[in-house]
CSV table of N, CA and C in Angstrom, one decimal:
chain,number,residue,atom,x,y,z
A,25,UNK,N,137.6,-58.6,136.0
A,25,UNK,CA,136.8,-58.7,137.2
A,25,UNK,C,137.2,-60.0,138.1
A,26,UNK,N,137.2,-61.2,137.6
A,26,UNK,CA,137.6,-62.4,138.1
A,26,UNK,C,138.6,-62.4,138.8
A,27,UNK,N,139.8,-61.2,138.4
A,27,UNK,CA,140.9,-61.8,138.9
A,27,UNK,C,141.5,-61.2,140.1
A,28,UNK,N,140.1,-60.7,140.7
A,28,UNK,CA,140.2,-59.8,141.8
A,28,UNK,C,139.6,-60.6,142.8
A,29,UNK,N,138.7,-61.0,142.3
A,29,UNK,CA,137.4,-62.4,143.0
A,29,UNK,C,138.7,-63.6,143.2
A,30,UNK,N,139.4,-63.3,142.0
A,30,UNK,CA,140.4,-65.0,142.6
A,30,UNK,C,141.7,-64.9,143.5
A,31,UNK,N,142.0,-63.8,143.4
A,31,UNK,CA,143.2,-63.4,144.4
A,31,UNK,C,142.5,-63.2,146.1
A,32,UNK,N,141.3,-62.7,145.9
A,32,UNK,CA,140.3,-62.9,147.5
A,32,UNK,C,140.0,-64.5,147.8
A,33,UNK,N,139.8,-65.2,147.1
A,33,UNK,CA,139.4,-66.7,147.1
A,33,UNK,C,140.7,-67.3,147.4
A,34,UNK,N,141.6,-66.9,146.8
A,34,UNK,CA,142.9,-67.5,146.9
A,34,UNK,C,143.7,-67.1,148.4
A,35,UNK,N,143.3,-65.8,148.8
A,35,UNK,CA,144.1,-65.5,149.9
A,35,UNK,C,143.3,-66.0,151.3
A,36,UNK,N,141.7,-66.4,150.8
A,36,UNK,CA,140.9,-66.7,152.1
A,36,UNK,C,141.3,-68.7,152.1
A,37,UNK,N,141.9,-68.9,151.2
A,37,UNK,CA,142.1,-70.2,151.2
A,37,UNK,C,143.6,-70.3,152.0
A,38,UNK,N,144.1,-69.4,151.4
A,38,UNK,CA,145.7,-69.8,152.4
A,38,UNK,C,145.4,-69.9,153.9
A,39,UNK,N,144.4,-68.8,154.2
A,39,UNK,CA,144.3,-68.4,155.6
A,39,UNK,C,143.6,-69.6,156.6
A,40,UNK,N,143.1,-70.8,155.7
A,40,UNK,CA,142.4,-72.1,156.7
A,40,UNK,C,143.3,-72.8,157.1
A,41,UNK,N,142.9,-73.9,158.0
A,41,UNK,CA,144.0,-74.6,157.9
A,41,UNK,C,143.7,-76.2,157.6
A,42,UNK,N,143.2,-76.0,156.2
A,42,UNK,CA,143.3,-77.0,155.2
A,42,UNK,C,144.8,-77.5,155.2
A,43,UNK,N,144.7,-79.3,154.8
A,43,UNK,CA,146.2,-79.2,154.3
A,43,UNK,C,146.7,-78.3,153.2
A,44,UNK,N,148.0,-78.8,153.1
A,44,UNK,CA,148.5,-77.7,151.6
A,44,UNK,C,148.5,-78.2,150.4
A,45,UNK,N,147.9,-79.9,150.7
A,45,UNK,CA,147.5,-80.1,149.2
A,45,UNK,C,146.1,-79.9,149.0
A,46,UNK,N,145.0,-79.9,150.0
A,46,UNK,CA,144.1,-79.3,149.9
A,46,UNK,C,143.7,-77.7,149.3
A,47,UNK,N,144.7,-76.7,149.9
A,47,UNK,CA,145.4,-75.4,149.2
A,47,UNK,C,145.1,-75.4,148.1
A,48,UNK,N,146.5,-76.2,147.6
A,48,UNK,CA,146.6,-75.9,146.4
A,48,UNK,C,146.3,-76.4,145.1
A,49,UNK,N,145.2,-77.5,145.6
A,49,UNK,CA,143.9,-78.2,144.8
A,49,UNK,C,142.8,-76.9,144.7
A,50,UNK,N,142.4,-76.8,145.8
A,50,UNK,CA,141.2,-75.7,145.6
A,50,UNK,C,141.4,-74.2,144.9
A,51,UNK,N,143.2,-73.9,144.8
A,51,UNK,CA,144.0,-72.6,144.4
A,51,UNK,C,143.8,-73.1,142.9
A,52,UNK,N,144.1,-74.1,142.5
A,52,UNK,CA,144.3,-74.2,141.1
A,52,UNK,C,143.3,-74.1,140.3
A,53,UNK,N,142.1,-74.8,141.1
A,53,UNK,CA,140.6,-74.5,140.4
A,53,UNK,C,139.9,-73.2,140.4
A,54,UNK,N,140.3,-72.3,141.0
A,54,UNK,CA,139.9,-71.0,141.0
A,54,UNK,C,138.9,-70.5,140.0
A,55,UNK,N,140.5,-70.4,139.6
A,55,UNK,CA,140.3,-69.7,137.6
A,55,UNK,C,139.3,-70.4,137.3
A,56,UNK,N,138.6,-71.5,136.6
A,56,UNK,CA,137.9,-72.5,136.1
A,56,UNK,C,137.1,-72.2,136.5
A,57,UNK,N,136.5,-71.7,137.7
A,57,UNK,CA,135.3,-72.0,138.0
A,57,UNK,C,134.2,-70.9,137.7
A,58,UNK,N,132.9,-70.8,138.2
A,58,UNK,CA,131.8,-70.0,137.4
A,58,UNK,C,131.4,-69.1,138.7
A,59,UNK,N,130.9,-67.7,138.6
A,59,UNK,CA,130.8,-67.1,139.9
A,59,UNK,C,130.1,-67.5,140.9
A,60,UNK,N,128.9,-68.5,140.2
A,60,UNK,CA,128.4,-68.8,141.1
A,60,UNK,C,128.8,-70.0,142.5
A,61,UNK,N,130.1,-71.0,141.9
A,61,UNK,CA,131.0,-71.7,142.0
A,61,UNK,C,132.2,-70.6,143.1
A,62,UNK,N,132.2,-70.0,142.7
A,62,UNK,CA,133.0,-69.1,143.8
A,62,UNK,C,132.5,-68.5,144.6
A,63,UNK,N,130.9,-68.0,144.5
A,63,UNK,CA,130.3,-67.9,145.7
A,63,UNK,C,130.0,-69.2,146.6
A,64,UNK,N,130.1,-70.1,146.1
A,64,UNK,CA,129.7,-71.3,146.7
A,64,UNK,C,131.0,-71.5,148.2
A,65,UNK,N,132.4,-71.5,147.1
A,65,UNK,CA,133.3,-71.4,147.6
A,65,UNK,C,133.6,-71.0,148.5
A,66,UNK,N,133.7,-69.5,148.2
A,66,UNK,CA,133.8,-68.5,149.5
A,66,UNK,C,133.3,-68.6,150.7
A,67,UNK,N,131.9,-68.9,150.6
A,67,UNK,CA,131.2,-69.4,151.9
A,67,UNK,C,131.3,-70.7,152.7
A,68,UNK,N,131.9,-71.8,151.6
A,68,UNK,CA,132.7,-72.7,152.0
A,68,UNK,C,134.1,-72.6,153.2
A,69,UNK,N,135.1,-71.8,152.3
A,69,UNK,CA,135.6,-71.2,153.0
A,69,UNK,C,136.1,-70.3,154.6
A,70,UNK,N,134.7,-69.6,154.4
A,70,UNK,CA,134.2,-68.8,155.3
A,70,UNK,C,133.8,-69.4,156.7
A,71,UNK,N,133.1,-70.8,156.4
A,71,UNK,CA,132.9,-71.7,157.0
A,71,UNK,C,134.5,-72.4,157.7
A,72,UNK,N,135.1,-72.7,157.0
A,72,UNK,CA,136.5,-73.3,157.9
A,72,UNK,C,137.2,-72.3,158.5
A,73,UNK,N,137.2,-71.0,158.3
A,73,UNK,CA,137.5,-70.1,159.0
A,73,UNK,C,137.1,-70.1,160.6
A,74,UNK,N,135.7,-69.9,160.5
A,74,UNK,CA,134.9,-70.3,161.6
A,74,UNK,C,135.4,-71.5,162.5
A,75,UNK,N,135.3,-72.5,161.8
A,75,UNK,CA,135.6,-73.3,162.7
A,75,UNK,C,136.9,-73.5,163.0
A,76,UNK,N,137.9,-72.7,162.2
A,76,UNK,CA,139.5,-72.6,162.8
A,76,UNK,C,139.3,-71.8,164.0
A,77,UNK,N,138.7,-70.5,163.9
A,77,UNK,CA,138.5,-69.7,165.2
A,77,UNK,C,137.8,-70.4,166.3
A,78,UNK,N,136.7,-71.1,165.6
A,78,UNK,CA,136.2,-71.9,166.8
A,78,UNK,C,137.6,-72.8,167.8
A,79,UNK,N,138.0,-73.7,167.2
A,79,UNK,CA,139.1,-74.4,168.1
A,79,UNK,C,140.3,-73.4,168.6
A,80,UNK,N,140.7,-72.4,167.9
A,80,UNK,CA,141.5,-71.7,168.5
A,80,UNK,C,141.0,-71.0,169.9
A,81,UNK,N,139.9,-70.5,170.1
A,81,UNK,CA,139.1,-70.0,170.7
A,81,UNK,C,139.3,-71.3,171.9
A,82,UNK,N,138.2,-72.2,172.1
A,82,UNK,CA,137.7,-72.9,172.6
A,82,UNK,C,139.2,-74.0,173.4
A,83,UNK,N,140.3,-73.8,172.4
A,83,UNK,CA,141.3,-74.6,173.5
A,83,UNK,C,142.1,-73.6,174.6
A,84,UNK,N,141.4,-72.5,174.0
A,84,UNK,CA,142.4,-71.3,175.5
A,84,UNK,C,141.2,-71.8,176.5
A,85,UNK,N,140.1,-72.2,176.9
A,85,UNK,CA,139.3,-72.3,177.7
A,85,UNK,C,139.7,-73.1,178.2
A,86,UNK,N,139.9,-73.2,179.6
A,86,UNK,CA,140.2,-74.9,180.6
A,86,UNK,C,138.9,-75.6,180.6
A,87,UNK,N,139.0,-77.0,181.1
A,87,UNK,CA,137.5,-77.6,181.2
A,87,UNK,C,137.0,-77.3,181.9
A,88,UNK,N,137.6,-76.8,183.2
A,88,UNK,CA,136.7,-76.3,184.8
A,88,UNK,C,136.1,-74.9,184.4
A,89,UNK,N,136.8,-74.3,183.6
A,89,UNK,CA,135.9,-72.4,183.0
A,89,UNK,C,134.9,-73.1,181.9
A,90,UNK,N,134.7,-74.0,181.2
A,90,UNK,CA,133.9,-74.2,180.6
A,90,UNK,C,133.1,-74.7,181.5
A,91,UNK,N,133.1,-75.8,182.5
A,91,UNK,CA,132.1,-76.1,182.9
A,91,UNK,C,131.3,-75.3,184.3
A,92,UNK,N,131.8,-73.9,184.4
A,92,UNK,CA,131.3,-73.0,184.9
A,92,UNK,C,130.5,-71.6,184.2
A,93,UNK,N,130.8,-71.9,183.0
A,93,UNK,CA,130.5,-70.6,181.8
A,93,UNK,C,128.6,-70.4,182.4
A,94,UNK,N,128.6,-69.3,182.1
A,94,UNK,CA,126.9,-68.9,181.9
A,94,UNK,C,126.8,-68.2,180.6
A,95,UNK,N,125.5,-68.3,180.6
A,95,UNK,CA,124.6,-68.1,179.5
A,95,UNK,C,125.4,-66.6,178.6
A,96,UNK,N,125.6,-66.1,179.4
A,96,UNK,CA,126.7,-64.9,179.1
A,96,UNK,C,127.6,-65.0,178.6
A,97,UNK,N,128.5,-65.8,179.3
A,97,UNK,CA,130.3,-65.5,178.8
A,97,UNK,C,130.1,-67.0,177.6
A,98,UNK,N,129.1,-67.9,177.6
A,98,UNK,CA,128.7,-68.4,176.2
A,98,UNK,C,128.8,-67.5,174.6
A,99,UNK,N,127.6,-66.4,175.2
A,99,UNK,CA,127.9,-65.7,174.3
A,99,UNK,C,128.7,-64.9,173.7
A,100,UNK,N,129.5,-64.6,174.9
A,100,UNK,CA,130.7,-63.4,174.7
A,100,UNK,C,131.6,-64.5,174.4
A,101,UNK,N,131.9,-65.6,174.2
A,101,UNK,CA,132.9,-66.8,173.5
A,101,UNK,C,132.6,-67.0,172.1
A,102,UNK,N,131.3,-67.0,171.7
A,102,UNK,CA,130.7,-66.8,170.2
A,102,UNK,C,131.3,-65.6,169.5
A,103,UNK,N,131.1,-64.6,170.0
A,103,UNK,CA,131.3,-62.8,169.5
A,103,UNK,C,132.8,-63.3,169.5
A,104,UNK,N,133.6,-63.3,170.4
A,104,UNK,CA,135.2,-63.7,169.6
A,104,UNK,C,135.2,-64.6,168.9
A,105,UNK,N,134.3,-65.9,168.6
A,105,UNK,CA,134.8,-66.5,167.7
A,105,UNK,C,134.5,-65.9,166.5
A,106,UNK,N,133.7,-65.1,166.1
A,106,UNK,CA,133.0,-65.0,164.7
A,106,UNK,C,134.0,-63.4,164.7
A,107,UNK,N,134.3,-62.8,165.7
A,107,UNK,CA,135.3,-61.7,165.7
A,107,UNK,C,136.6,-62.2,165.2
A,108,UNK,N,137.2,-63.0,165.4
A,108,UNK,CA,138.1,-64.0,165.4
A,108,UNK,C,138.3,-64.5,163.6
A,109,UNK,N,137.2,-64.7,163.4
A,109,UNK,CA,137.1,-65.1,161.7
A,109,UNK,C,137.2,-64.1,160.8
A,110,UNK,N,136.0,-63.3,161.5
A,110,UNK,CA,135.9,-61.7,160.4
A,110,UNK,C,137.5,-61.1,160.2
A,111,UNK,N,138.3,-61.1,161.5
A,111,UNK,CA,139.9,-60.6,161.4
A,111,UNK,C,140.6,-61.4,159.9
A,112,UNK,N,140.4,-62.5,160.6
A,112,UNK,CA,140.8,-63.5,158.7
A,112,UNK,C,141.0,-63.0,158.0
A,113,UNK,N,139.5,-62.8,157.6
A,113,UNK,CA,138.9,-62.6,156.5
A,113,UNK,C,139.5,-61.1,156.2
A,114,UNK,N,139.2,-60.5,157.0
A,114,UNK,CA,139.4,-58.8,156.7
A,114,UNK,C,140.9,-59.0,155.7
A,115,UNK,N,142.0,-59.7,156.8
A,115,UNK,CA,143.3,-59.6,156.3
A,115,UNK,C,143.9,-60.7,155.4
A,116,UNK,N,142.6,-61.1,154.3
A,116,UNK,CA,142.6,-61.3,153.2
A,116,UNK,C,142.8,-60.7,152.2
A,117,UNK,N,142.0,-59.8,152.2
A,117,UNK,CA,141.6,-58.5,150.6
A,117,UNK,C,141.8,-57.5,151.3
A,118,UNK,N,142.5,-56.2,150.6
A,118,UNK,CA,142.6,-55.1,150.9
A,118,UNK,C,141.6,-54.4,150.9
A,119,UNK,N,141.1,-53.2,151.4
A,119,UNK,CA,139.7,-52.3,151.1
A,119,UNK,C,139.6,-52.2,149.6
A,120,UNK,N,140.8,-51.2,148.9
A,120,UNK,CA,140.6,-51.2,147.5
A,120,UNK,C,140.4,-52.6,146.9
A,121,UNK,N,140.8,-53.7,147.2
A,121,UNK,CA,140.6,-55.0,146.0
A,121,UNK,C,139.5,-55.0,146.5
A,122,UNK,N,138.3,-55.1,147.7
A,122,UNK,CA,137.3,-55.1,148.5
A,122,UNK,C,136.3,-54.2,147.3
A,123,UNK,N,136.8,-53.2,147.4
A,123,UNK,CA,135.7,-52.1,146.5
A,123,UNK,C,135.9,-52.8,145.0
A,124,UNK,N,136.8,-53.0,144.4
A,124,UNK,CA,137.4,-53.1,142.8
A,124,UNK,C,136.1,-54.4,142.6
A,125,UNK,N,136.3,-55.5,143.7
A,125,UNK,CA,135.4,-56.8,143.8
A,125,UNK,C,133.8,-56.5,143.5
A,126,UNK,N,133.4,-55.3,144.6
A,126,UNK,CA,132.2,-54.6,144.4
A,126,UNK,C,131.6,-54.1,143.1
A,127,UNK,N,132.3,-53.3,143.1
A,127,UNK,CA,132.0,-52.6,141.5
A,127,UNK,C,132.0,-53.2,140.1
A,128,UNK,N,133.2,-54.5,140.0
A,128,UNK,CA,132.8,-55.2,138.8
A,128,UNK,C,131.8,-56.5,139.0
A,129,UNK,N,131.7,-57.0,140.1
A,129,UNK,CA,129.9,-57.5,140.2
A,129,UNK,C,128.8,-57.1,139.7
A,130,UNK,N,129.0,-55.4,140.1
A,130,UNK,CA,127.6,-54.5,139.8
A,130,UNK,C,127.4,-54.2,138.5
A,131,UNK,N,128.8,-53.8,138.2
A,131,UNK,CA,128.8,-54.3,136.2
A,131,UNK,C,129.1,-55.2,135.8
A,132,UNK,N,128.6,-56.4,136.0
A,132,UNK,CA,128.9,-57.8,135.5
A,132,UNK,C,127.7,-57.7,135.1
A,133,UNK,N,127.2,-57.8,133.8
A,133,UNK,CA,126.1,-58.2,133.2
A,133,UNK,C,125.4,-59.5,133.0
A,134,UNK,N,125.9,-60.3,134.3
A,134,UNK,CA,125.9,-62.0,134.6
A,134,UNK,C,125.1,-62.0,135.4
């Protein structure tokens, strides 16, 4: 079960832009850790994603369209950034490792 959980943890970590000794600090610990420790993770993760998309996002904007934005295209800037992350993420884990992940949680007697 784990080693499906750690090749998703491992591929959502390549995809930040952590340094690469940060990488490969957080890759090595993987294994070691307890699920609830890789849920912690993941959402850790999930989090720098975010905010990679945030800056990627937010430097295509000039300052004069930012400081004309309305309450609208605010929003519609949010929806790409979190669109933006979810892509990440998606092209992290495959559907099937995605299901394989599912299903041994649900039988994880943990």
């Amino acid at each position: 079960m784990d080693n499906n959980i750690d090749k998703y943890l491992i591929s959502l970590a390549r995809k930040t832009s952590l340094s690469e000794e940060d990488k490969n600090e957080i890759i090595a610990k993987i294994p070691s850790l307890t699920i609830p420790q890789k849920a912690q993770l993941k959402l850790a993760l999930l989090d720098y994603l975010i905010i990679d998309s945030e800056e990627e996002i937010l430097t295509q904007v000039s300052e004069e369209k930012a400081d004309n934005m309305t309450l609208e295209d605010l929003s519609n800037l949010g929806e790409q950034i979190i669109h933006k992350a979810v892509e990440k993420e998606d092209a992290s884990v495959s559907e099937a490792d995605r299901q394989s992940i599912i299903q041994s949680l649900k039988s994880d007697p943990k």
